[in-house]
PDB file of C-alpha atoms in Angstrom:
ATOM      1  CA  THR Z   1       0.000   0.000   0.000  1.00 90.00           C
ATOM      2  CA  MET Z   2       1.192   3.498  -0.831  1.00 96.00           C
ATOM      3  CA  LEU Z   3       0.098   6.900   0.381  1.00 97.00           C
ATOM      4  CA  ILE Z   4      -0.051   9.586  -2.286  1.00 96.00           C
ATOM      5  CA  ARG Z   5      -0.166  13.303  -1.504  1.00 97.00           C
ATOM      6  CA  LEU Z   6      -2.419  15.154  -3.952  1.00 94.00           C
ATOM      7  CA  ALA Z   7      -2.009  18.911  -3.940  1.00 96.00           C
ATOM      8  CA  TYR Z   8      -2.405  21.962  -6.152  1.00 95.00           C
ATOM      9  CA  ASP Z   9      -2.024  25.716  -5.934  1.00 96.00           C
ATOM     10  CA  ILE Z  10      -3.553  27.485  -8.941  1.00 95.00           C
ATOM     11  CA  GLN Z  11      -3.654  31.266  -9.174  1.00 95.00           C
ATOM     12  CA  PHE Z  12      -5.415  33.614 -11.583  1.00 95.00           C
ATOM     13  CA  GLU Z  13      -5.631  37.347 -12.218  1.00 96.00           C
ATOM     14  CA  LEU Z  14      -9.198  37.820 -13.382  1.00 97.00           C
ATOM     15  CA  PRO Z  15     -10.113  40.942 -15.388  1.00 97.00           C
ATOM     16  CA  ALA Z  16     -13.799  40.627 -14.417  1.00 98.00           C
ATOM     17  CA  GLU Z  17     -16.136  38.558 -12.252  1.00 98.00           C
ATOM     18  CA  VAL Z  18     -16.565  35.091 -13.729  1.00 97.00           C
ATOM     19  CA  ALA Z  19     -18.641  31.996 -12.962  1.00 98.00           C
ATOM     20  CA  MET Z  20     -16.366  28.939 -12.743  1.00 97.00           C
ATOM     21  CA  VAL Z  21     -16.691  25.164 -12.611  1.00 97.00           C
ATOM     22  CA  ALA Z  22     -13.543  23.420 -11.363  1.00 96.00           C
ATOM     23  CA  LEU Z  23     -12.937  19.688 -11.736  1.00 94.00           C
ATOM     24  CA  LEU Z  24     -10.223  19.330  -9.100  1.00 96.00           C
ATOM     25  CA  HIS Z  25     -11.623  16.660  -6.773  1.00 97.00           C
ATOM     26  CA  VAL Z  26     -10.743  12.997  -6.519  1.00 96.00           C
ATOM     27  CA  HIS Z  27     -13.310  10.919  -8.385  1.00 95.00           C
ATOM     28  CA  PRO Z  28     -16.115   9.768  -6.041  1.00 96.00           C
ATOM     29  CA  SER Z  29     -15.237   6.121  -6.784  1.00 95.00           C
ATOM     30  CA  ARG Z  30     -12.039   6.686  -4.765  1.00 96.00           C
ATOM     31  CA  ALA Z  31     -13.645   8.616  -1.875  1.00 95.00           C
ATOM     32  CA  ASN Z  32     -13.219   5.686   0.549  1.00 97.00           C
ATOM     33  CA  ASP Z  33      -9.458   5.758  -0.111  1.00 97.00           C
ATOM     34  CA  LEU Z  34      -9.088   9.369   1.049  1.00 97.00           C
ATOM     35  CA  LEU Z  35      -7.341   9.733   4.405  1.00 97.00           C
ATOM     36  CA  GLN Z  36      -7.924  13.497   4.592  1.00 97.00           C
ATOM     37  CA  PRO Z  37     -10.721  15.745   3.310  1.00 95.00           C
ATOM     38  CA  ASP Z  38     -10.665  16.621  -0.387  1.00 96.00           C
ATOM     39  CA  GLU Z  39     -11.886  20.204  -0.212  1.00 95.00           C
ATOM     40  CA  LEU Z  40     -11.228  23.139  -2.491  1.00 97.00           C
ATOM     41  CA  GLN Z  41      -9.857  26.199  -0.660  1.00 98.00           C
ATOM     42  CA  THR Z  42     -10.344  29.609  -2.271  1.00 98.00           C
ATOM     43  CA  GLU Z  43      -8.705  32.971  -1.619  1.00 98.00           C
ATOM     44  CA  PRO Z  44     -10.663  35.118  -1.284  1.00 98.00           C
ATOM     45  CA  LYS Z  45     -13.085  32.824   0.554  1.00 98.00           C
ATOM     46  CA  LEU Z  46     -15.992  32.061  -1.789  1.00 98.00           C
ATOM     47  CA  ASP Z  47     -19.286  30.230  -1.543  1.00 97.00           C
ATOM     48  CA  VAL Z  48     -18.485  26.928  -3.302  1.00 98.00           C
ATOM     49  CA  THR Z  49     -21.133  24.355  -4.115  1.00 97.00           C
ATOM     50  CA  SER Z  50     -20.559  20.851  -5.481  1.00 96.00           C
ATOM     51  CA  TYR Z  51     -22.421  18.666  -7.947  1.00 97.00           C
ATOM     52  CA  LEU Z  52     -21.808  15.491  -9.955  1.00 96.00           C
ATOM     53  CA  ASP Z  53     -21.600  15.951 -13.716  1.00 93.00           C
ATOM     54  CA  SER Z  54     -22.946  13.488 -16.280  1.00 86.00           C
ATOM     55  CA  PHE Z  55     -19.629  11.586 -16.174  1.00 85.00           C
ATOM     56  CA  GLY Z  56     -19.734  11.134 -12.384  1.00 92.00           C
ATOM     57  CA  ASN Z  57     -17.047  13.737 -11.622  1.00 94.00           C
ATOM     58  CA  ARG Z  58     -17.365  15.891  -8.502  1.00 96.00           C
ATOM     59  CA  CYS Z  59     -17.399  19.503  -9.687  1.00 97.00           C
ATOM     60  CA  ALA Z  60     -16.964  22.700  -7.667  1.00 98.00           C
ATOM     61  CA  ARG Z  61     -19.032  25.691  -8.742  1.00 98.00           C
ATOM     62  CA  PHE Z  62     -18.527  29.305  -7.666  1.00 98.00           C
ATOM     63  CA  VAL Z  63     -18.453  32.902  -8.853  1.00 98.00           C
ATOM     64  CA  ALA Z  64     -14.982  34.428  -8.660  1.00 98.00           C
ATOM     65  CA  PRO Z  65     -14.584  38.182  -8.249  1.00 97.00           C
ATOM     66  CA  GLN Z  66     -12.373  40.390 -10.367  1.00 98.00           C
ATOM     67  CA  GLY Z  67      -8.760  40.377  -9.229  1.00 98.00           C
ATOM     68  CA  HIS Z  68      -6.559  37.717  -7.686  1.00 98.00           C
ATOM     69  CA  LEU Z  69      -7.989  34.201  -7.202  1.00 98.00           C
ATOM     70  CA  ARG Z  70      -6.193  31.278  -5.611  1.00 98.00           C
ATOM     71  CA  LEU Z  71      -7.496  27.691  -5.671  1.00 98.00           C
ATOM     72  CA  SER Z  72      -5.652  25.203  -3.494  1.00 98.00           C
ATOM     73  CA  SER Z  73      -5.960  21.886  -1.736  1.00 97.00           C
ATOM     74  CA  SER Z  74      -3.911  19.088  -0.259  1.00 97.00           C
ATOM     75  CA  THR Z  75      -5.138  15.625   0.609  1.00 97.00           C
ATOM     76  CA  LEU Z  76      -3.816  12.124   1.117  1.00 97.00           C
ATOM     77  CA  ILE Z  77      -5.066   9.005  -0.660  1.00 97.00           C
ATOM     78  CA  ARG Z  78      -4.302   5.336  -0.094  1.00 97.00           C
ATOM     79  CA  ASP Z  79      -3.530   3.232  -3.166  1.00 96.00           C
ATOM     80  CA  SER Z  80      -2.563  -0.411  -3.551  1.00 95.00           C
ATOM     81  CA  GLY Z  81       0.296   0.510  -5.870  1.00 93.00           C
ATOM     82  CA  ASN Z  82      -0.674  -2.422  -8.059  1.00 94.00           C
ATOM     83  CA  PRO Z  83      -0.659  -1.856 -11.808  1.00 93.00           C
ATOM     84  CA  ASP Z  84      -3.953  -1.824 -13.664  1.00 90.00           C
ATOM     85  CA  PRO Z  85      -5.143  -5.280 -14.693  1.00 92.00           C
ATOM     86  CA  VAL Z  86      -3.985  -6.489 -18.108  1.00 93.00           C
ATOM     87  CA  ASN Z  87      -6.379  -8.402 -20.335  1.00 95.00           C
ATOM     88  CA  PRO Z  88      -4.879  -9.002 -23.794  1.00 94.00           C
ATOM     89  CA  SER Z  89      -7.995 -10.946 -24.804  1.00 95.00           C
ATOM     90  CA  ALA Z  90     -10.306  -7.948 -24.205  1.00 95.00           C
ATOM     91  CA  ARG Z  91     -12.493  -7.406 -27.255  1.00 94.00           C
ATOM     92  CA  ALA Z  92     -13.709  -4.221 -28.860  1.00 93.00           C
ATOM     93  CA  THR Z  93     -17.480  -3.874 -28.886  1.00 93.00           C
ATOM     94  CA  PRO Z  94     -18.788  -2.743 -32.291  1.00 91.00           C
ATOM     95  CA  VAL Z  95     -20.240   0.773 -32.102  1.00 90.00           C
ATOM     96  CA  GLY Z  96     -23.606  -0.522 -33.311  1.00 93.00           C
ATOM     97  CA  ASP Z  97     -23.789  -2.821 -30.276  1.00 95.00           C
ATOM     98  CA  LEU Z  98     -22.979  -0.175 -27.650  1.00 94.00           C
ATOM     99  CA  PRO Z  99     -25.716   0.959 -25.246  1.00 95.00           C
ATOM    100  CA  ASP Z 100     -27.136   4.396 -26.051  1.00 93.00           C
ATOM    101  CA  ASP Z 101     -25.640   5.989 -22.927  1.00 88.00           C
ATOM    102  CA  MET Z 102     -22.108   5.037 -24.077  1.00 89.00           C
ATOM    103  CA  LEU Z 103     -22.290   6.909 -27.398  1.00 89.00           C
ATOM    104  CA  ARG Z 104     -21.484  10.275 -25.796  1.00 84.00           C
ATOM    105  CA  TYR Z 105     -17.969   8.980 -25.086  1.00 83.00           C
ATOM    106  CA  LEU Z 106     -17.320   8.612 -28.824  1.00 83.00           C
ATOM    107  CA  LEU Z 107     -18.217  12.157 -29.860  1.00 80.00           C
ATOM    108  CA  SER Z 108     -15.785  14.912 -30.773  1.00 79.00           C
ATOM    109  CA  SER Z 109     -15.092  17.533 -28.132  1.00 84.00           C
ATOM    110  CA  ARG Z 110     -13.136  20.741 -28.040  1.00 85.00           C
ATOM    111  CA  TYR Z 111     -10.038  18.760 -26.983  1.00 86.00           C
ATOM    112  CA  CYS Z 112     -10.611  15.481 -28.848  1.00 89.00           C
ATOM    113  CA  GLU Z 113     -11.381  16.249 -32.481  1.00 91.00           C
ATOM    114  CA  VAL Z 114     -12.418  12.746 -33.494  1.00 89.00           C
ATOM    115  CA  ASP Z 115     -13.637  13.932 -36.903  1.00 90.00           C
ATOM    116  CA  LEU Z 116     -10.131  15.182 -37.814  1.00 92.00           C
ATOM    117  CA  PHE Z 117      -8.460  11.931 -36.758  1.00 94.00           C
ATOM    118  CA  SER Z 118     -10.406   9.256 -38.620  1.00 92.00           C
ATOM    119  CA  SER Z 119      -7.962   8.901 -41.520  1.00 95.00           C
ATOM    120  CA  ILE Z 120      -4.892   9.378 -39.299  1.00 97.00           C
ATOM    121  CA  ALA Z 121      -6.100   6.708 -36.857  1.00 96.00           C
ATOM    122  CA  PHE Z 122      -6.907   4.315 -39.690  1.00 96.00           C
ATOM    123  CA  GLU Z 123      -3.481   4.849 -41.289  1.00 97.00           C
ATOM    124  CA  LEU Z 124      -1.615   4.298 -38.004  1.00 97.00           C
ATOM    125  CA  PHE Z 125      -3.782   1.629 -36.347  1.00 97.00           C
ATOM    126  CA  GLY Z 126      -6.241   0.296 -38.924  1.00 95.00           C
ATOM    127  CA  GLN Z 127      -4.197  -2.856 -39.475  1.00 96.00           C
ATOM    128  CA  THR Z 128      -4.078  -3.628 -35.724  1.00 96.00           C
ATOM    129  CA  ALA Z 129      -6.787  -5.995 -34.523  1.00 93.00           C
ATOM    130  CA  PRO Z 130      -9.550  -4.217 -32.559  1.00 94.00           C
ATOM    131  CA  GLY Z 131      -9.521  -4.713 -28.797  1.00 95.00           C
ATOM    132  CA  TRP Z 132      -6.736  -4.664 -26.240  1.00 96.00           C
ATOM    133  CA  GLY Z 133      -4.001  -4.873 -28.865  1.00 95.00           C
ATOM    134  CA  ARG Z 134      -5.163  -1.756 -30.701  1.00 97.00           C
ATOM    135  CA  VAL Z 135      -5.520   0.262 -27.508  1.00 96.00           C
ATOM    136  CA  GLN Z 136      -2.052  -0.874 -26.402  1.00 96.00           C
ATOM    137  CA  ALA Z 137      -0.625   0.065 -29.822  1.00 97.00           C
ATOM    138  CA  ILE Z 138      -2.191   3.533 -29.484  1.00 98.00           C
ATOM    139  CA  CYS Z 139      -0.781   4.015 -25.965  1.00 97.00           C
ATOM    140  CA  ASP Z 140       2.646   2.797 -27.106  1.00 97.00           C
ATOM    141  CA  TRP Z 141       2.591   5.183 -30.085  1.00 98.00           C
ATOM    142  CA  VAL Z 142       1.674   8.184 -27.924  1.00 98.00           C
ATOM    143  CA  HIS Z 143       4.325   7.251 -25.344  1.00 97.00           C
ATOM    144  CA  HIS Z 144       6.988   6.906 -28.052  1.00 97.00           C
ATOM    145  CA  TRP Z 145       6.165   9.933 -30.209  1.00 98.00           C
ATOM    146  CA  VAL Z 146       5.059  12.591 -27.681  1.00 97.00           C
ATOM    147  CA  ALA Z 147       7.524  14.244 -25.291  1.00 97.00           C
ATOM    148  CA  PHE Z 148       6.521  15.420 -21.815  1.00 95.00           C
ATOM    149  CA  ASP Z 149       7.290  19.085 -21.063  1.00 95.00           C
ATOM    150  CA  TYR Z 150       5.465  21.425 -18.651  1.00 89.00           C
ATOM    151  CA  GLN Z 151       6.716  24.409 -20.655  1.00 92.00           C
ATOM    152  CA  HIS Z 152       4.410  23.388 -23.505  1.00 92.00           C
ATOM    153  CA  ALA Z 153       1.196  23.236 -21.447  1.00 89.00           C
ATOM    154  CA  ARG Z 154      -1.666  25.532 -22.374  1.00 91.00           C
ATOM    155  CA  PRO Z 155      -5.384  25.361 -21.583  1.00 88.00           C
ATOM    156  CA  THR Z 156      -6.445  25.440 -25.239  1.00 92.00           C
ATOM    157  CA  LYS Z 157      -4.255  22.556 -26.447  1.00 95.00           C
ATOM    158  CA  THR Z 158      -6.182  19.963 -28.436  1.00 94.00           C
ATOM    159  CA  ALA Z 159      -5.376  16.416 -29.515  1.00 95.00           C
ATOM    160  CA  MET Z 160      -4.484  17.728 -32.987  1.00 96.00           C
ATOM    161  CA  ASP Z 161      -2.081  20.224 -31.426  1.00 96.00           C
ATOM    162  CA  VAL Z 162      -0.415  17.395 -29.491  1.00 97.00           C
ATOM    163  CA  TYR Z 163      -0.244  15.243 -32.624  1.00 97.00           C
ATOM    164  CA  THR Z 164       1.408  17.988 -34.691  1.00 97.00           C
ATOM    165  CA  GLU Z 165       3.636  19.458 -31.946  1.00 97.00           C
ATOM    166  CA  ARG Z 166       4.536  16.059 -30.406  1.00 97.00           C
ATOM    167  CA  VAL Z 167       4.879  17.547 -26.909  1.00 97.00           C
ATOM    168  CA  GLY Z 168       2.550  18.048 -23.957  1.00 95.00           C
ATOM    169  CA  VAL Z 169       1.631  17.269 -20.362  1.00 93.00           C
ATOM    170  CA  CYS Z 170      -0.373  14.405 -18.812  1.00 90.00           C
ATOM    171  CA  ARG Z 171      -3.792  15.507 -20.030  1.00 91.00           C
ATOM    172  CA  ASP Z 172      -2.422  16.017 -23.551  1.00 94.00           C
ATOM    173  CA  PHE Z 173      -1.208  12.405 -23.709  1.00 95.00           C
ATOM    174  CA  GLN Z 174      -4.680  11.318 -22.580  1.00 94.00           C
ATOM    175  CA  HIS Z 175      -6.504  13.539 -25.054  1.00 93.00           C
ATOM    176  CA  LEU Z 176      -4.452  12.204 -27.964  1.00 96.00           C
ATOM    177  CA  ALA Z 177      -4.810   8.534 -26.966  1.00 97.00           C
ATOM    178  CA  ILE Z 178      -8.545   8.876 -26.318  1.00 94.00           C
ATOM    179  CA  THR Z 179      -9.020  10.650 -29.636  1.00 94.00           C
ATOM    180  CA  PHE Z 180      -7.216   7.854 -31.502  1.00 96.00           C
ATOM    181  CA  CYS Z 181      -9.389   5.279 -29.717  1.00 93.00           C
ATOM    182  CA  ARG Z 182     -12.607   7.145 -30.508  1.00 90.00           C
ATOM    183  CA  ALA Z 183     -11.575   7.692 -34.162  1.00 90.00           C
TER     184      ALA Z 183
END
């Protein structure tokens, strides 16, 4: 068993009052593993409410005033340290057989431009058998061809940006791999 410290300190200079939704909490499925509260602290102190979005994420909602805003937290979570299970025989379910509520996970988004990646994904991974092997090939490709560098992080970076620039941070690796899988 390992103990992992999760912490952040994010600061903004806001030119005007703005309503915000922050997805900074541990996913509710891991709530029982938390050893300390997982609460968003704001400076200045704001009225923060929480809700679960359609993906099951715990979201914090508040209105931030003009000027300096600081969002911070620190918590401790217990984790087994075991790697994720591996199942090389896992099959891909044909899109036509997916339940209706799963289809939203296949759509393009502002970060995962599935429509722009169809031919790229087919060229790179179309000859790989669907299922675990294809997903592993996608993850291996992203790991091999994309460099990690905090200096290249930006909030507007899309999967296509990561693909063409070949550099990013954690979320960028995820966006690119997910986009390839969806495409």
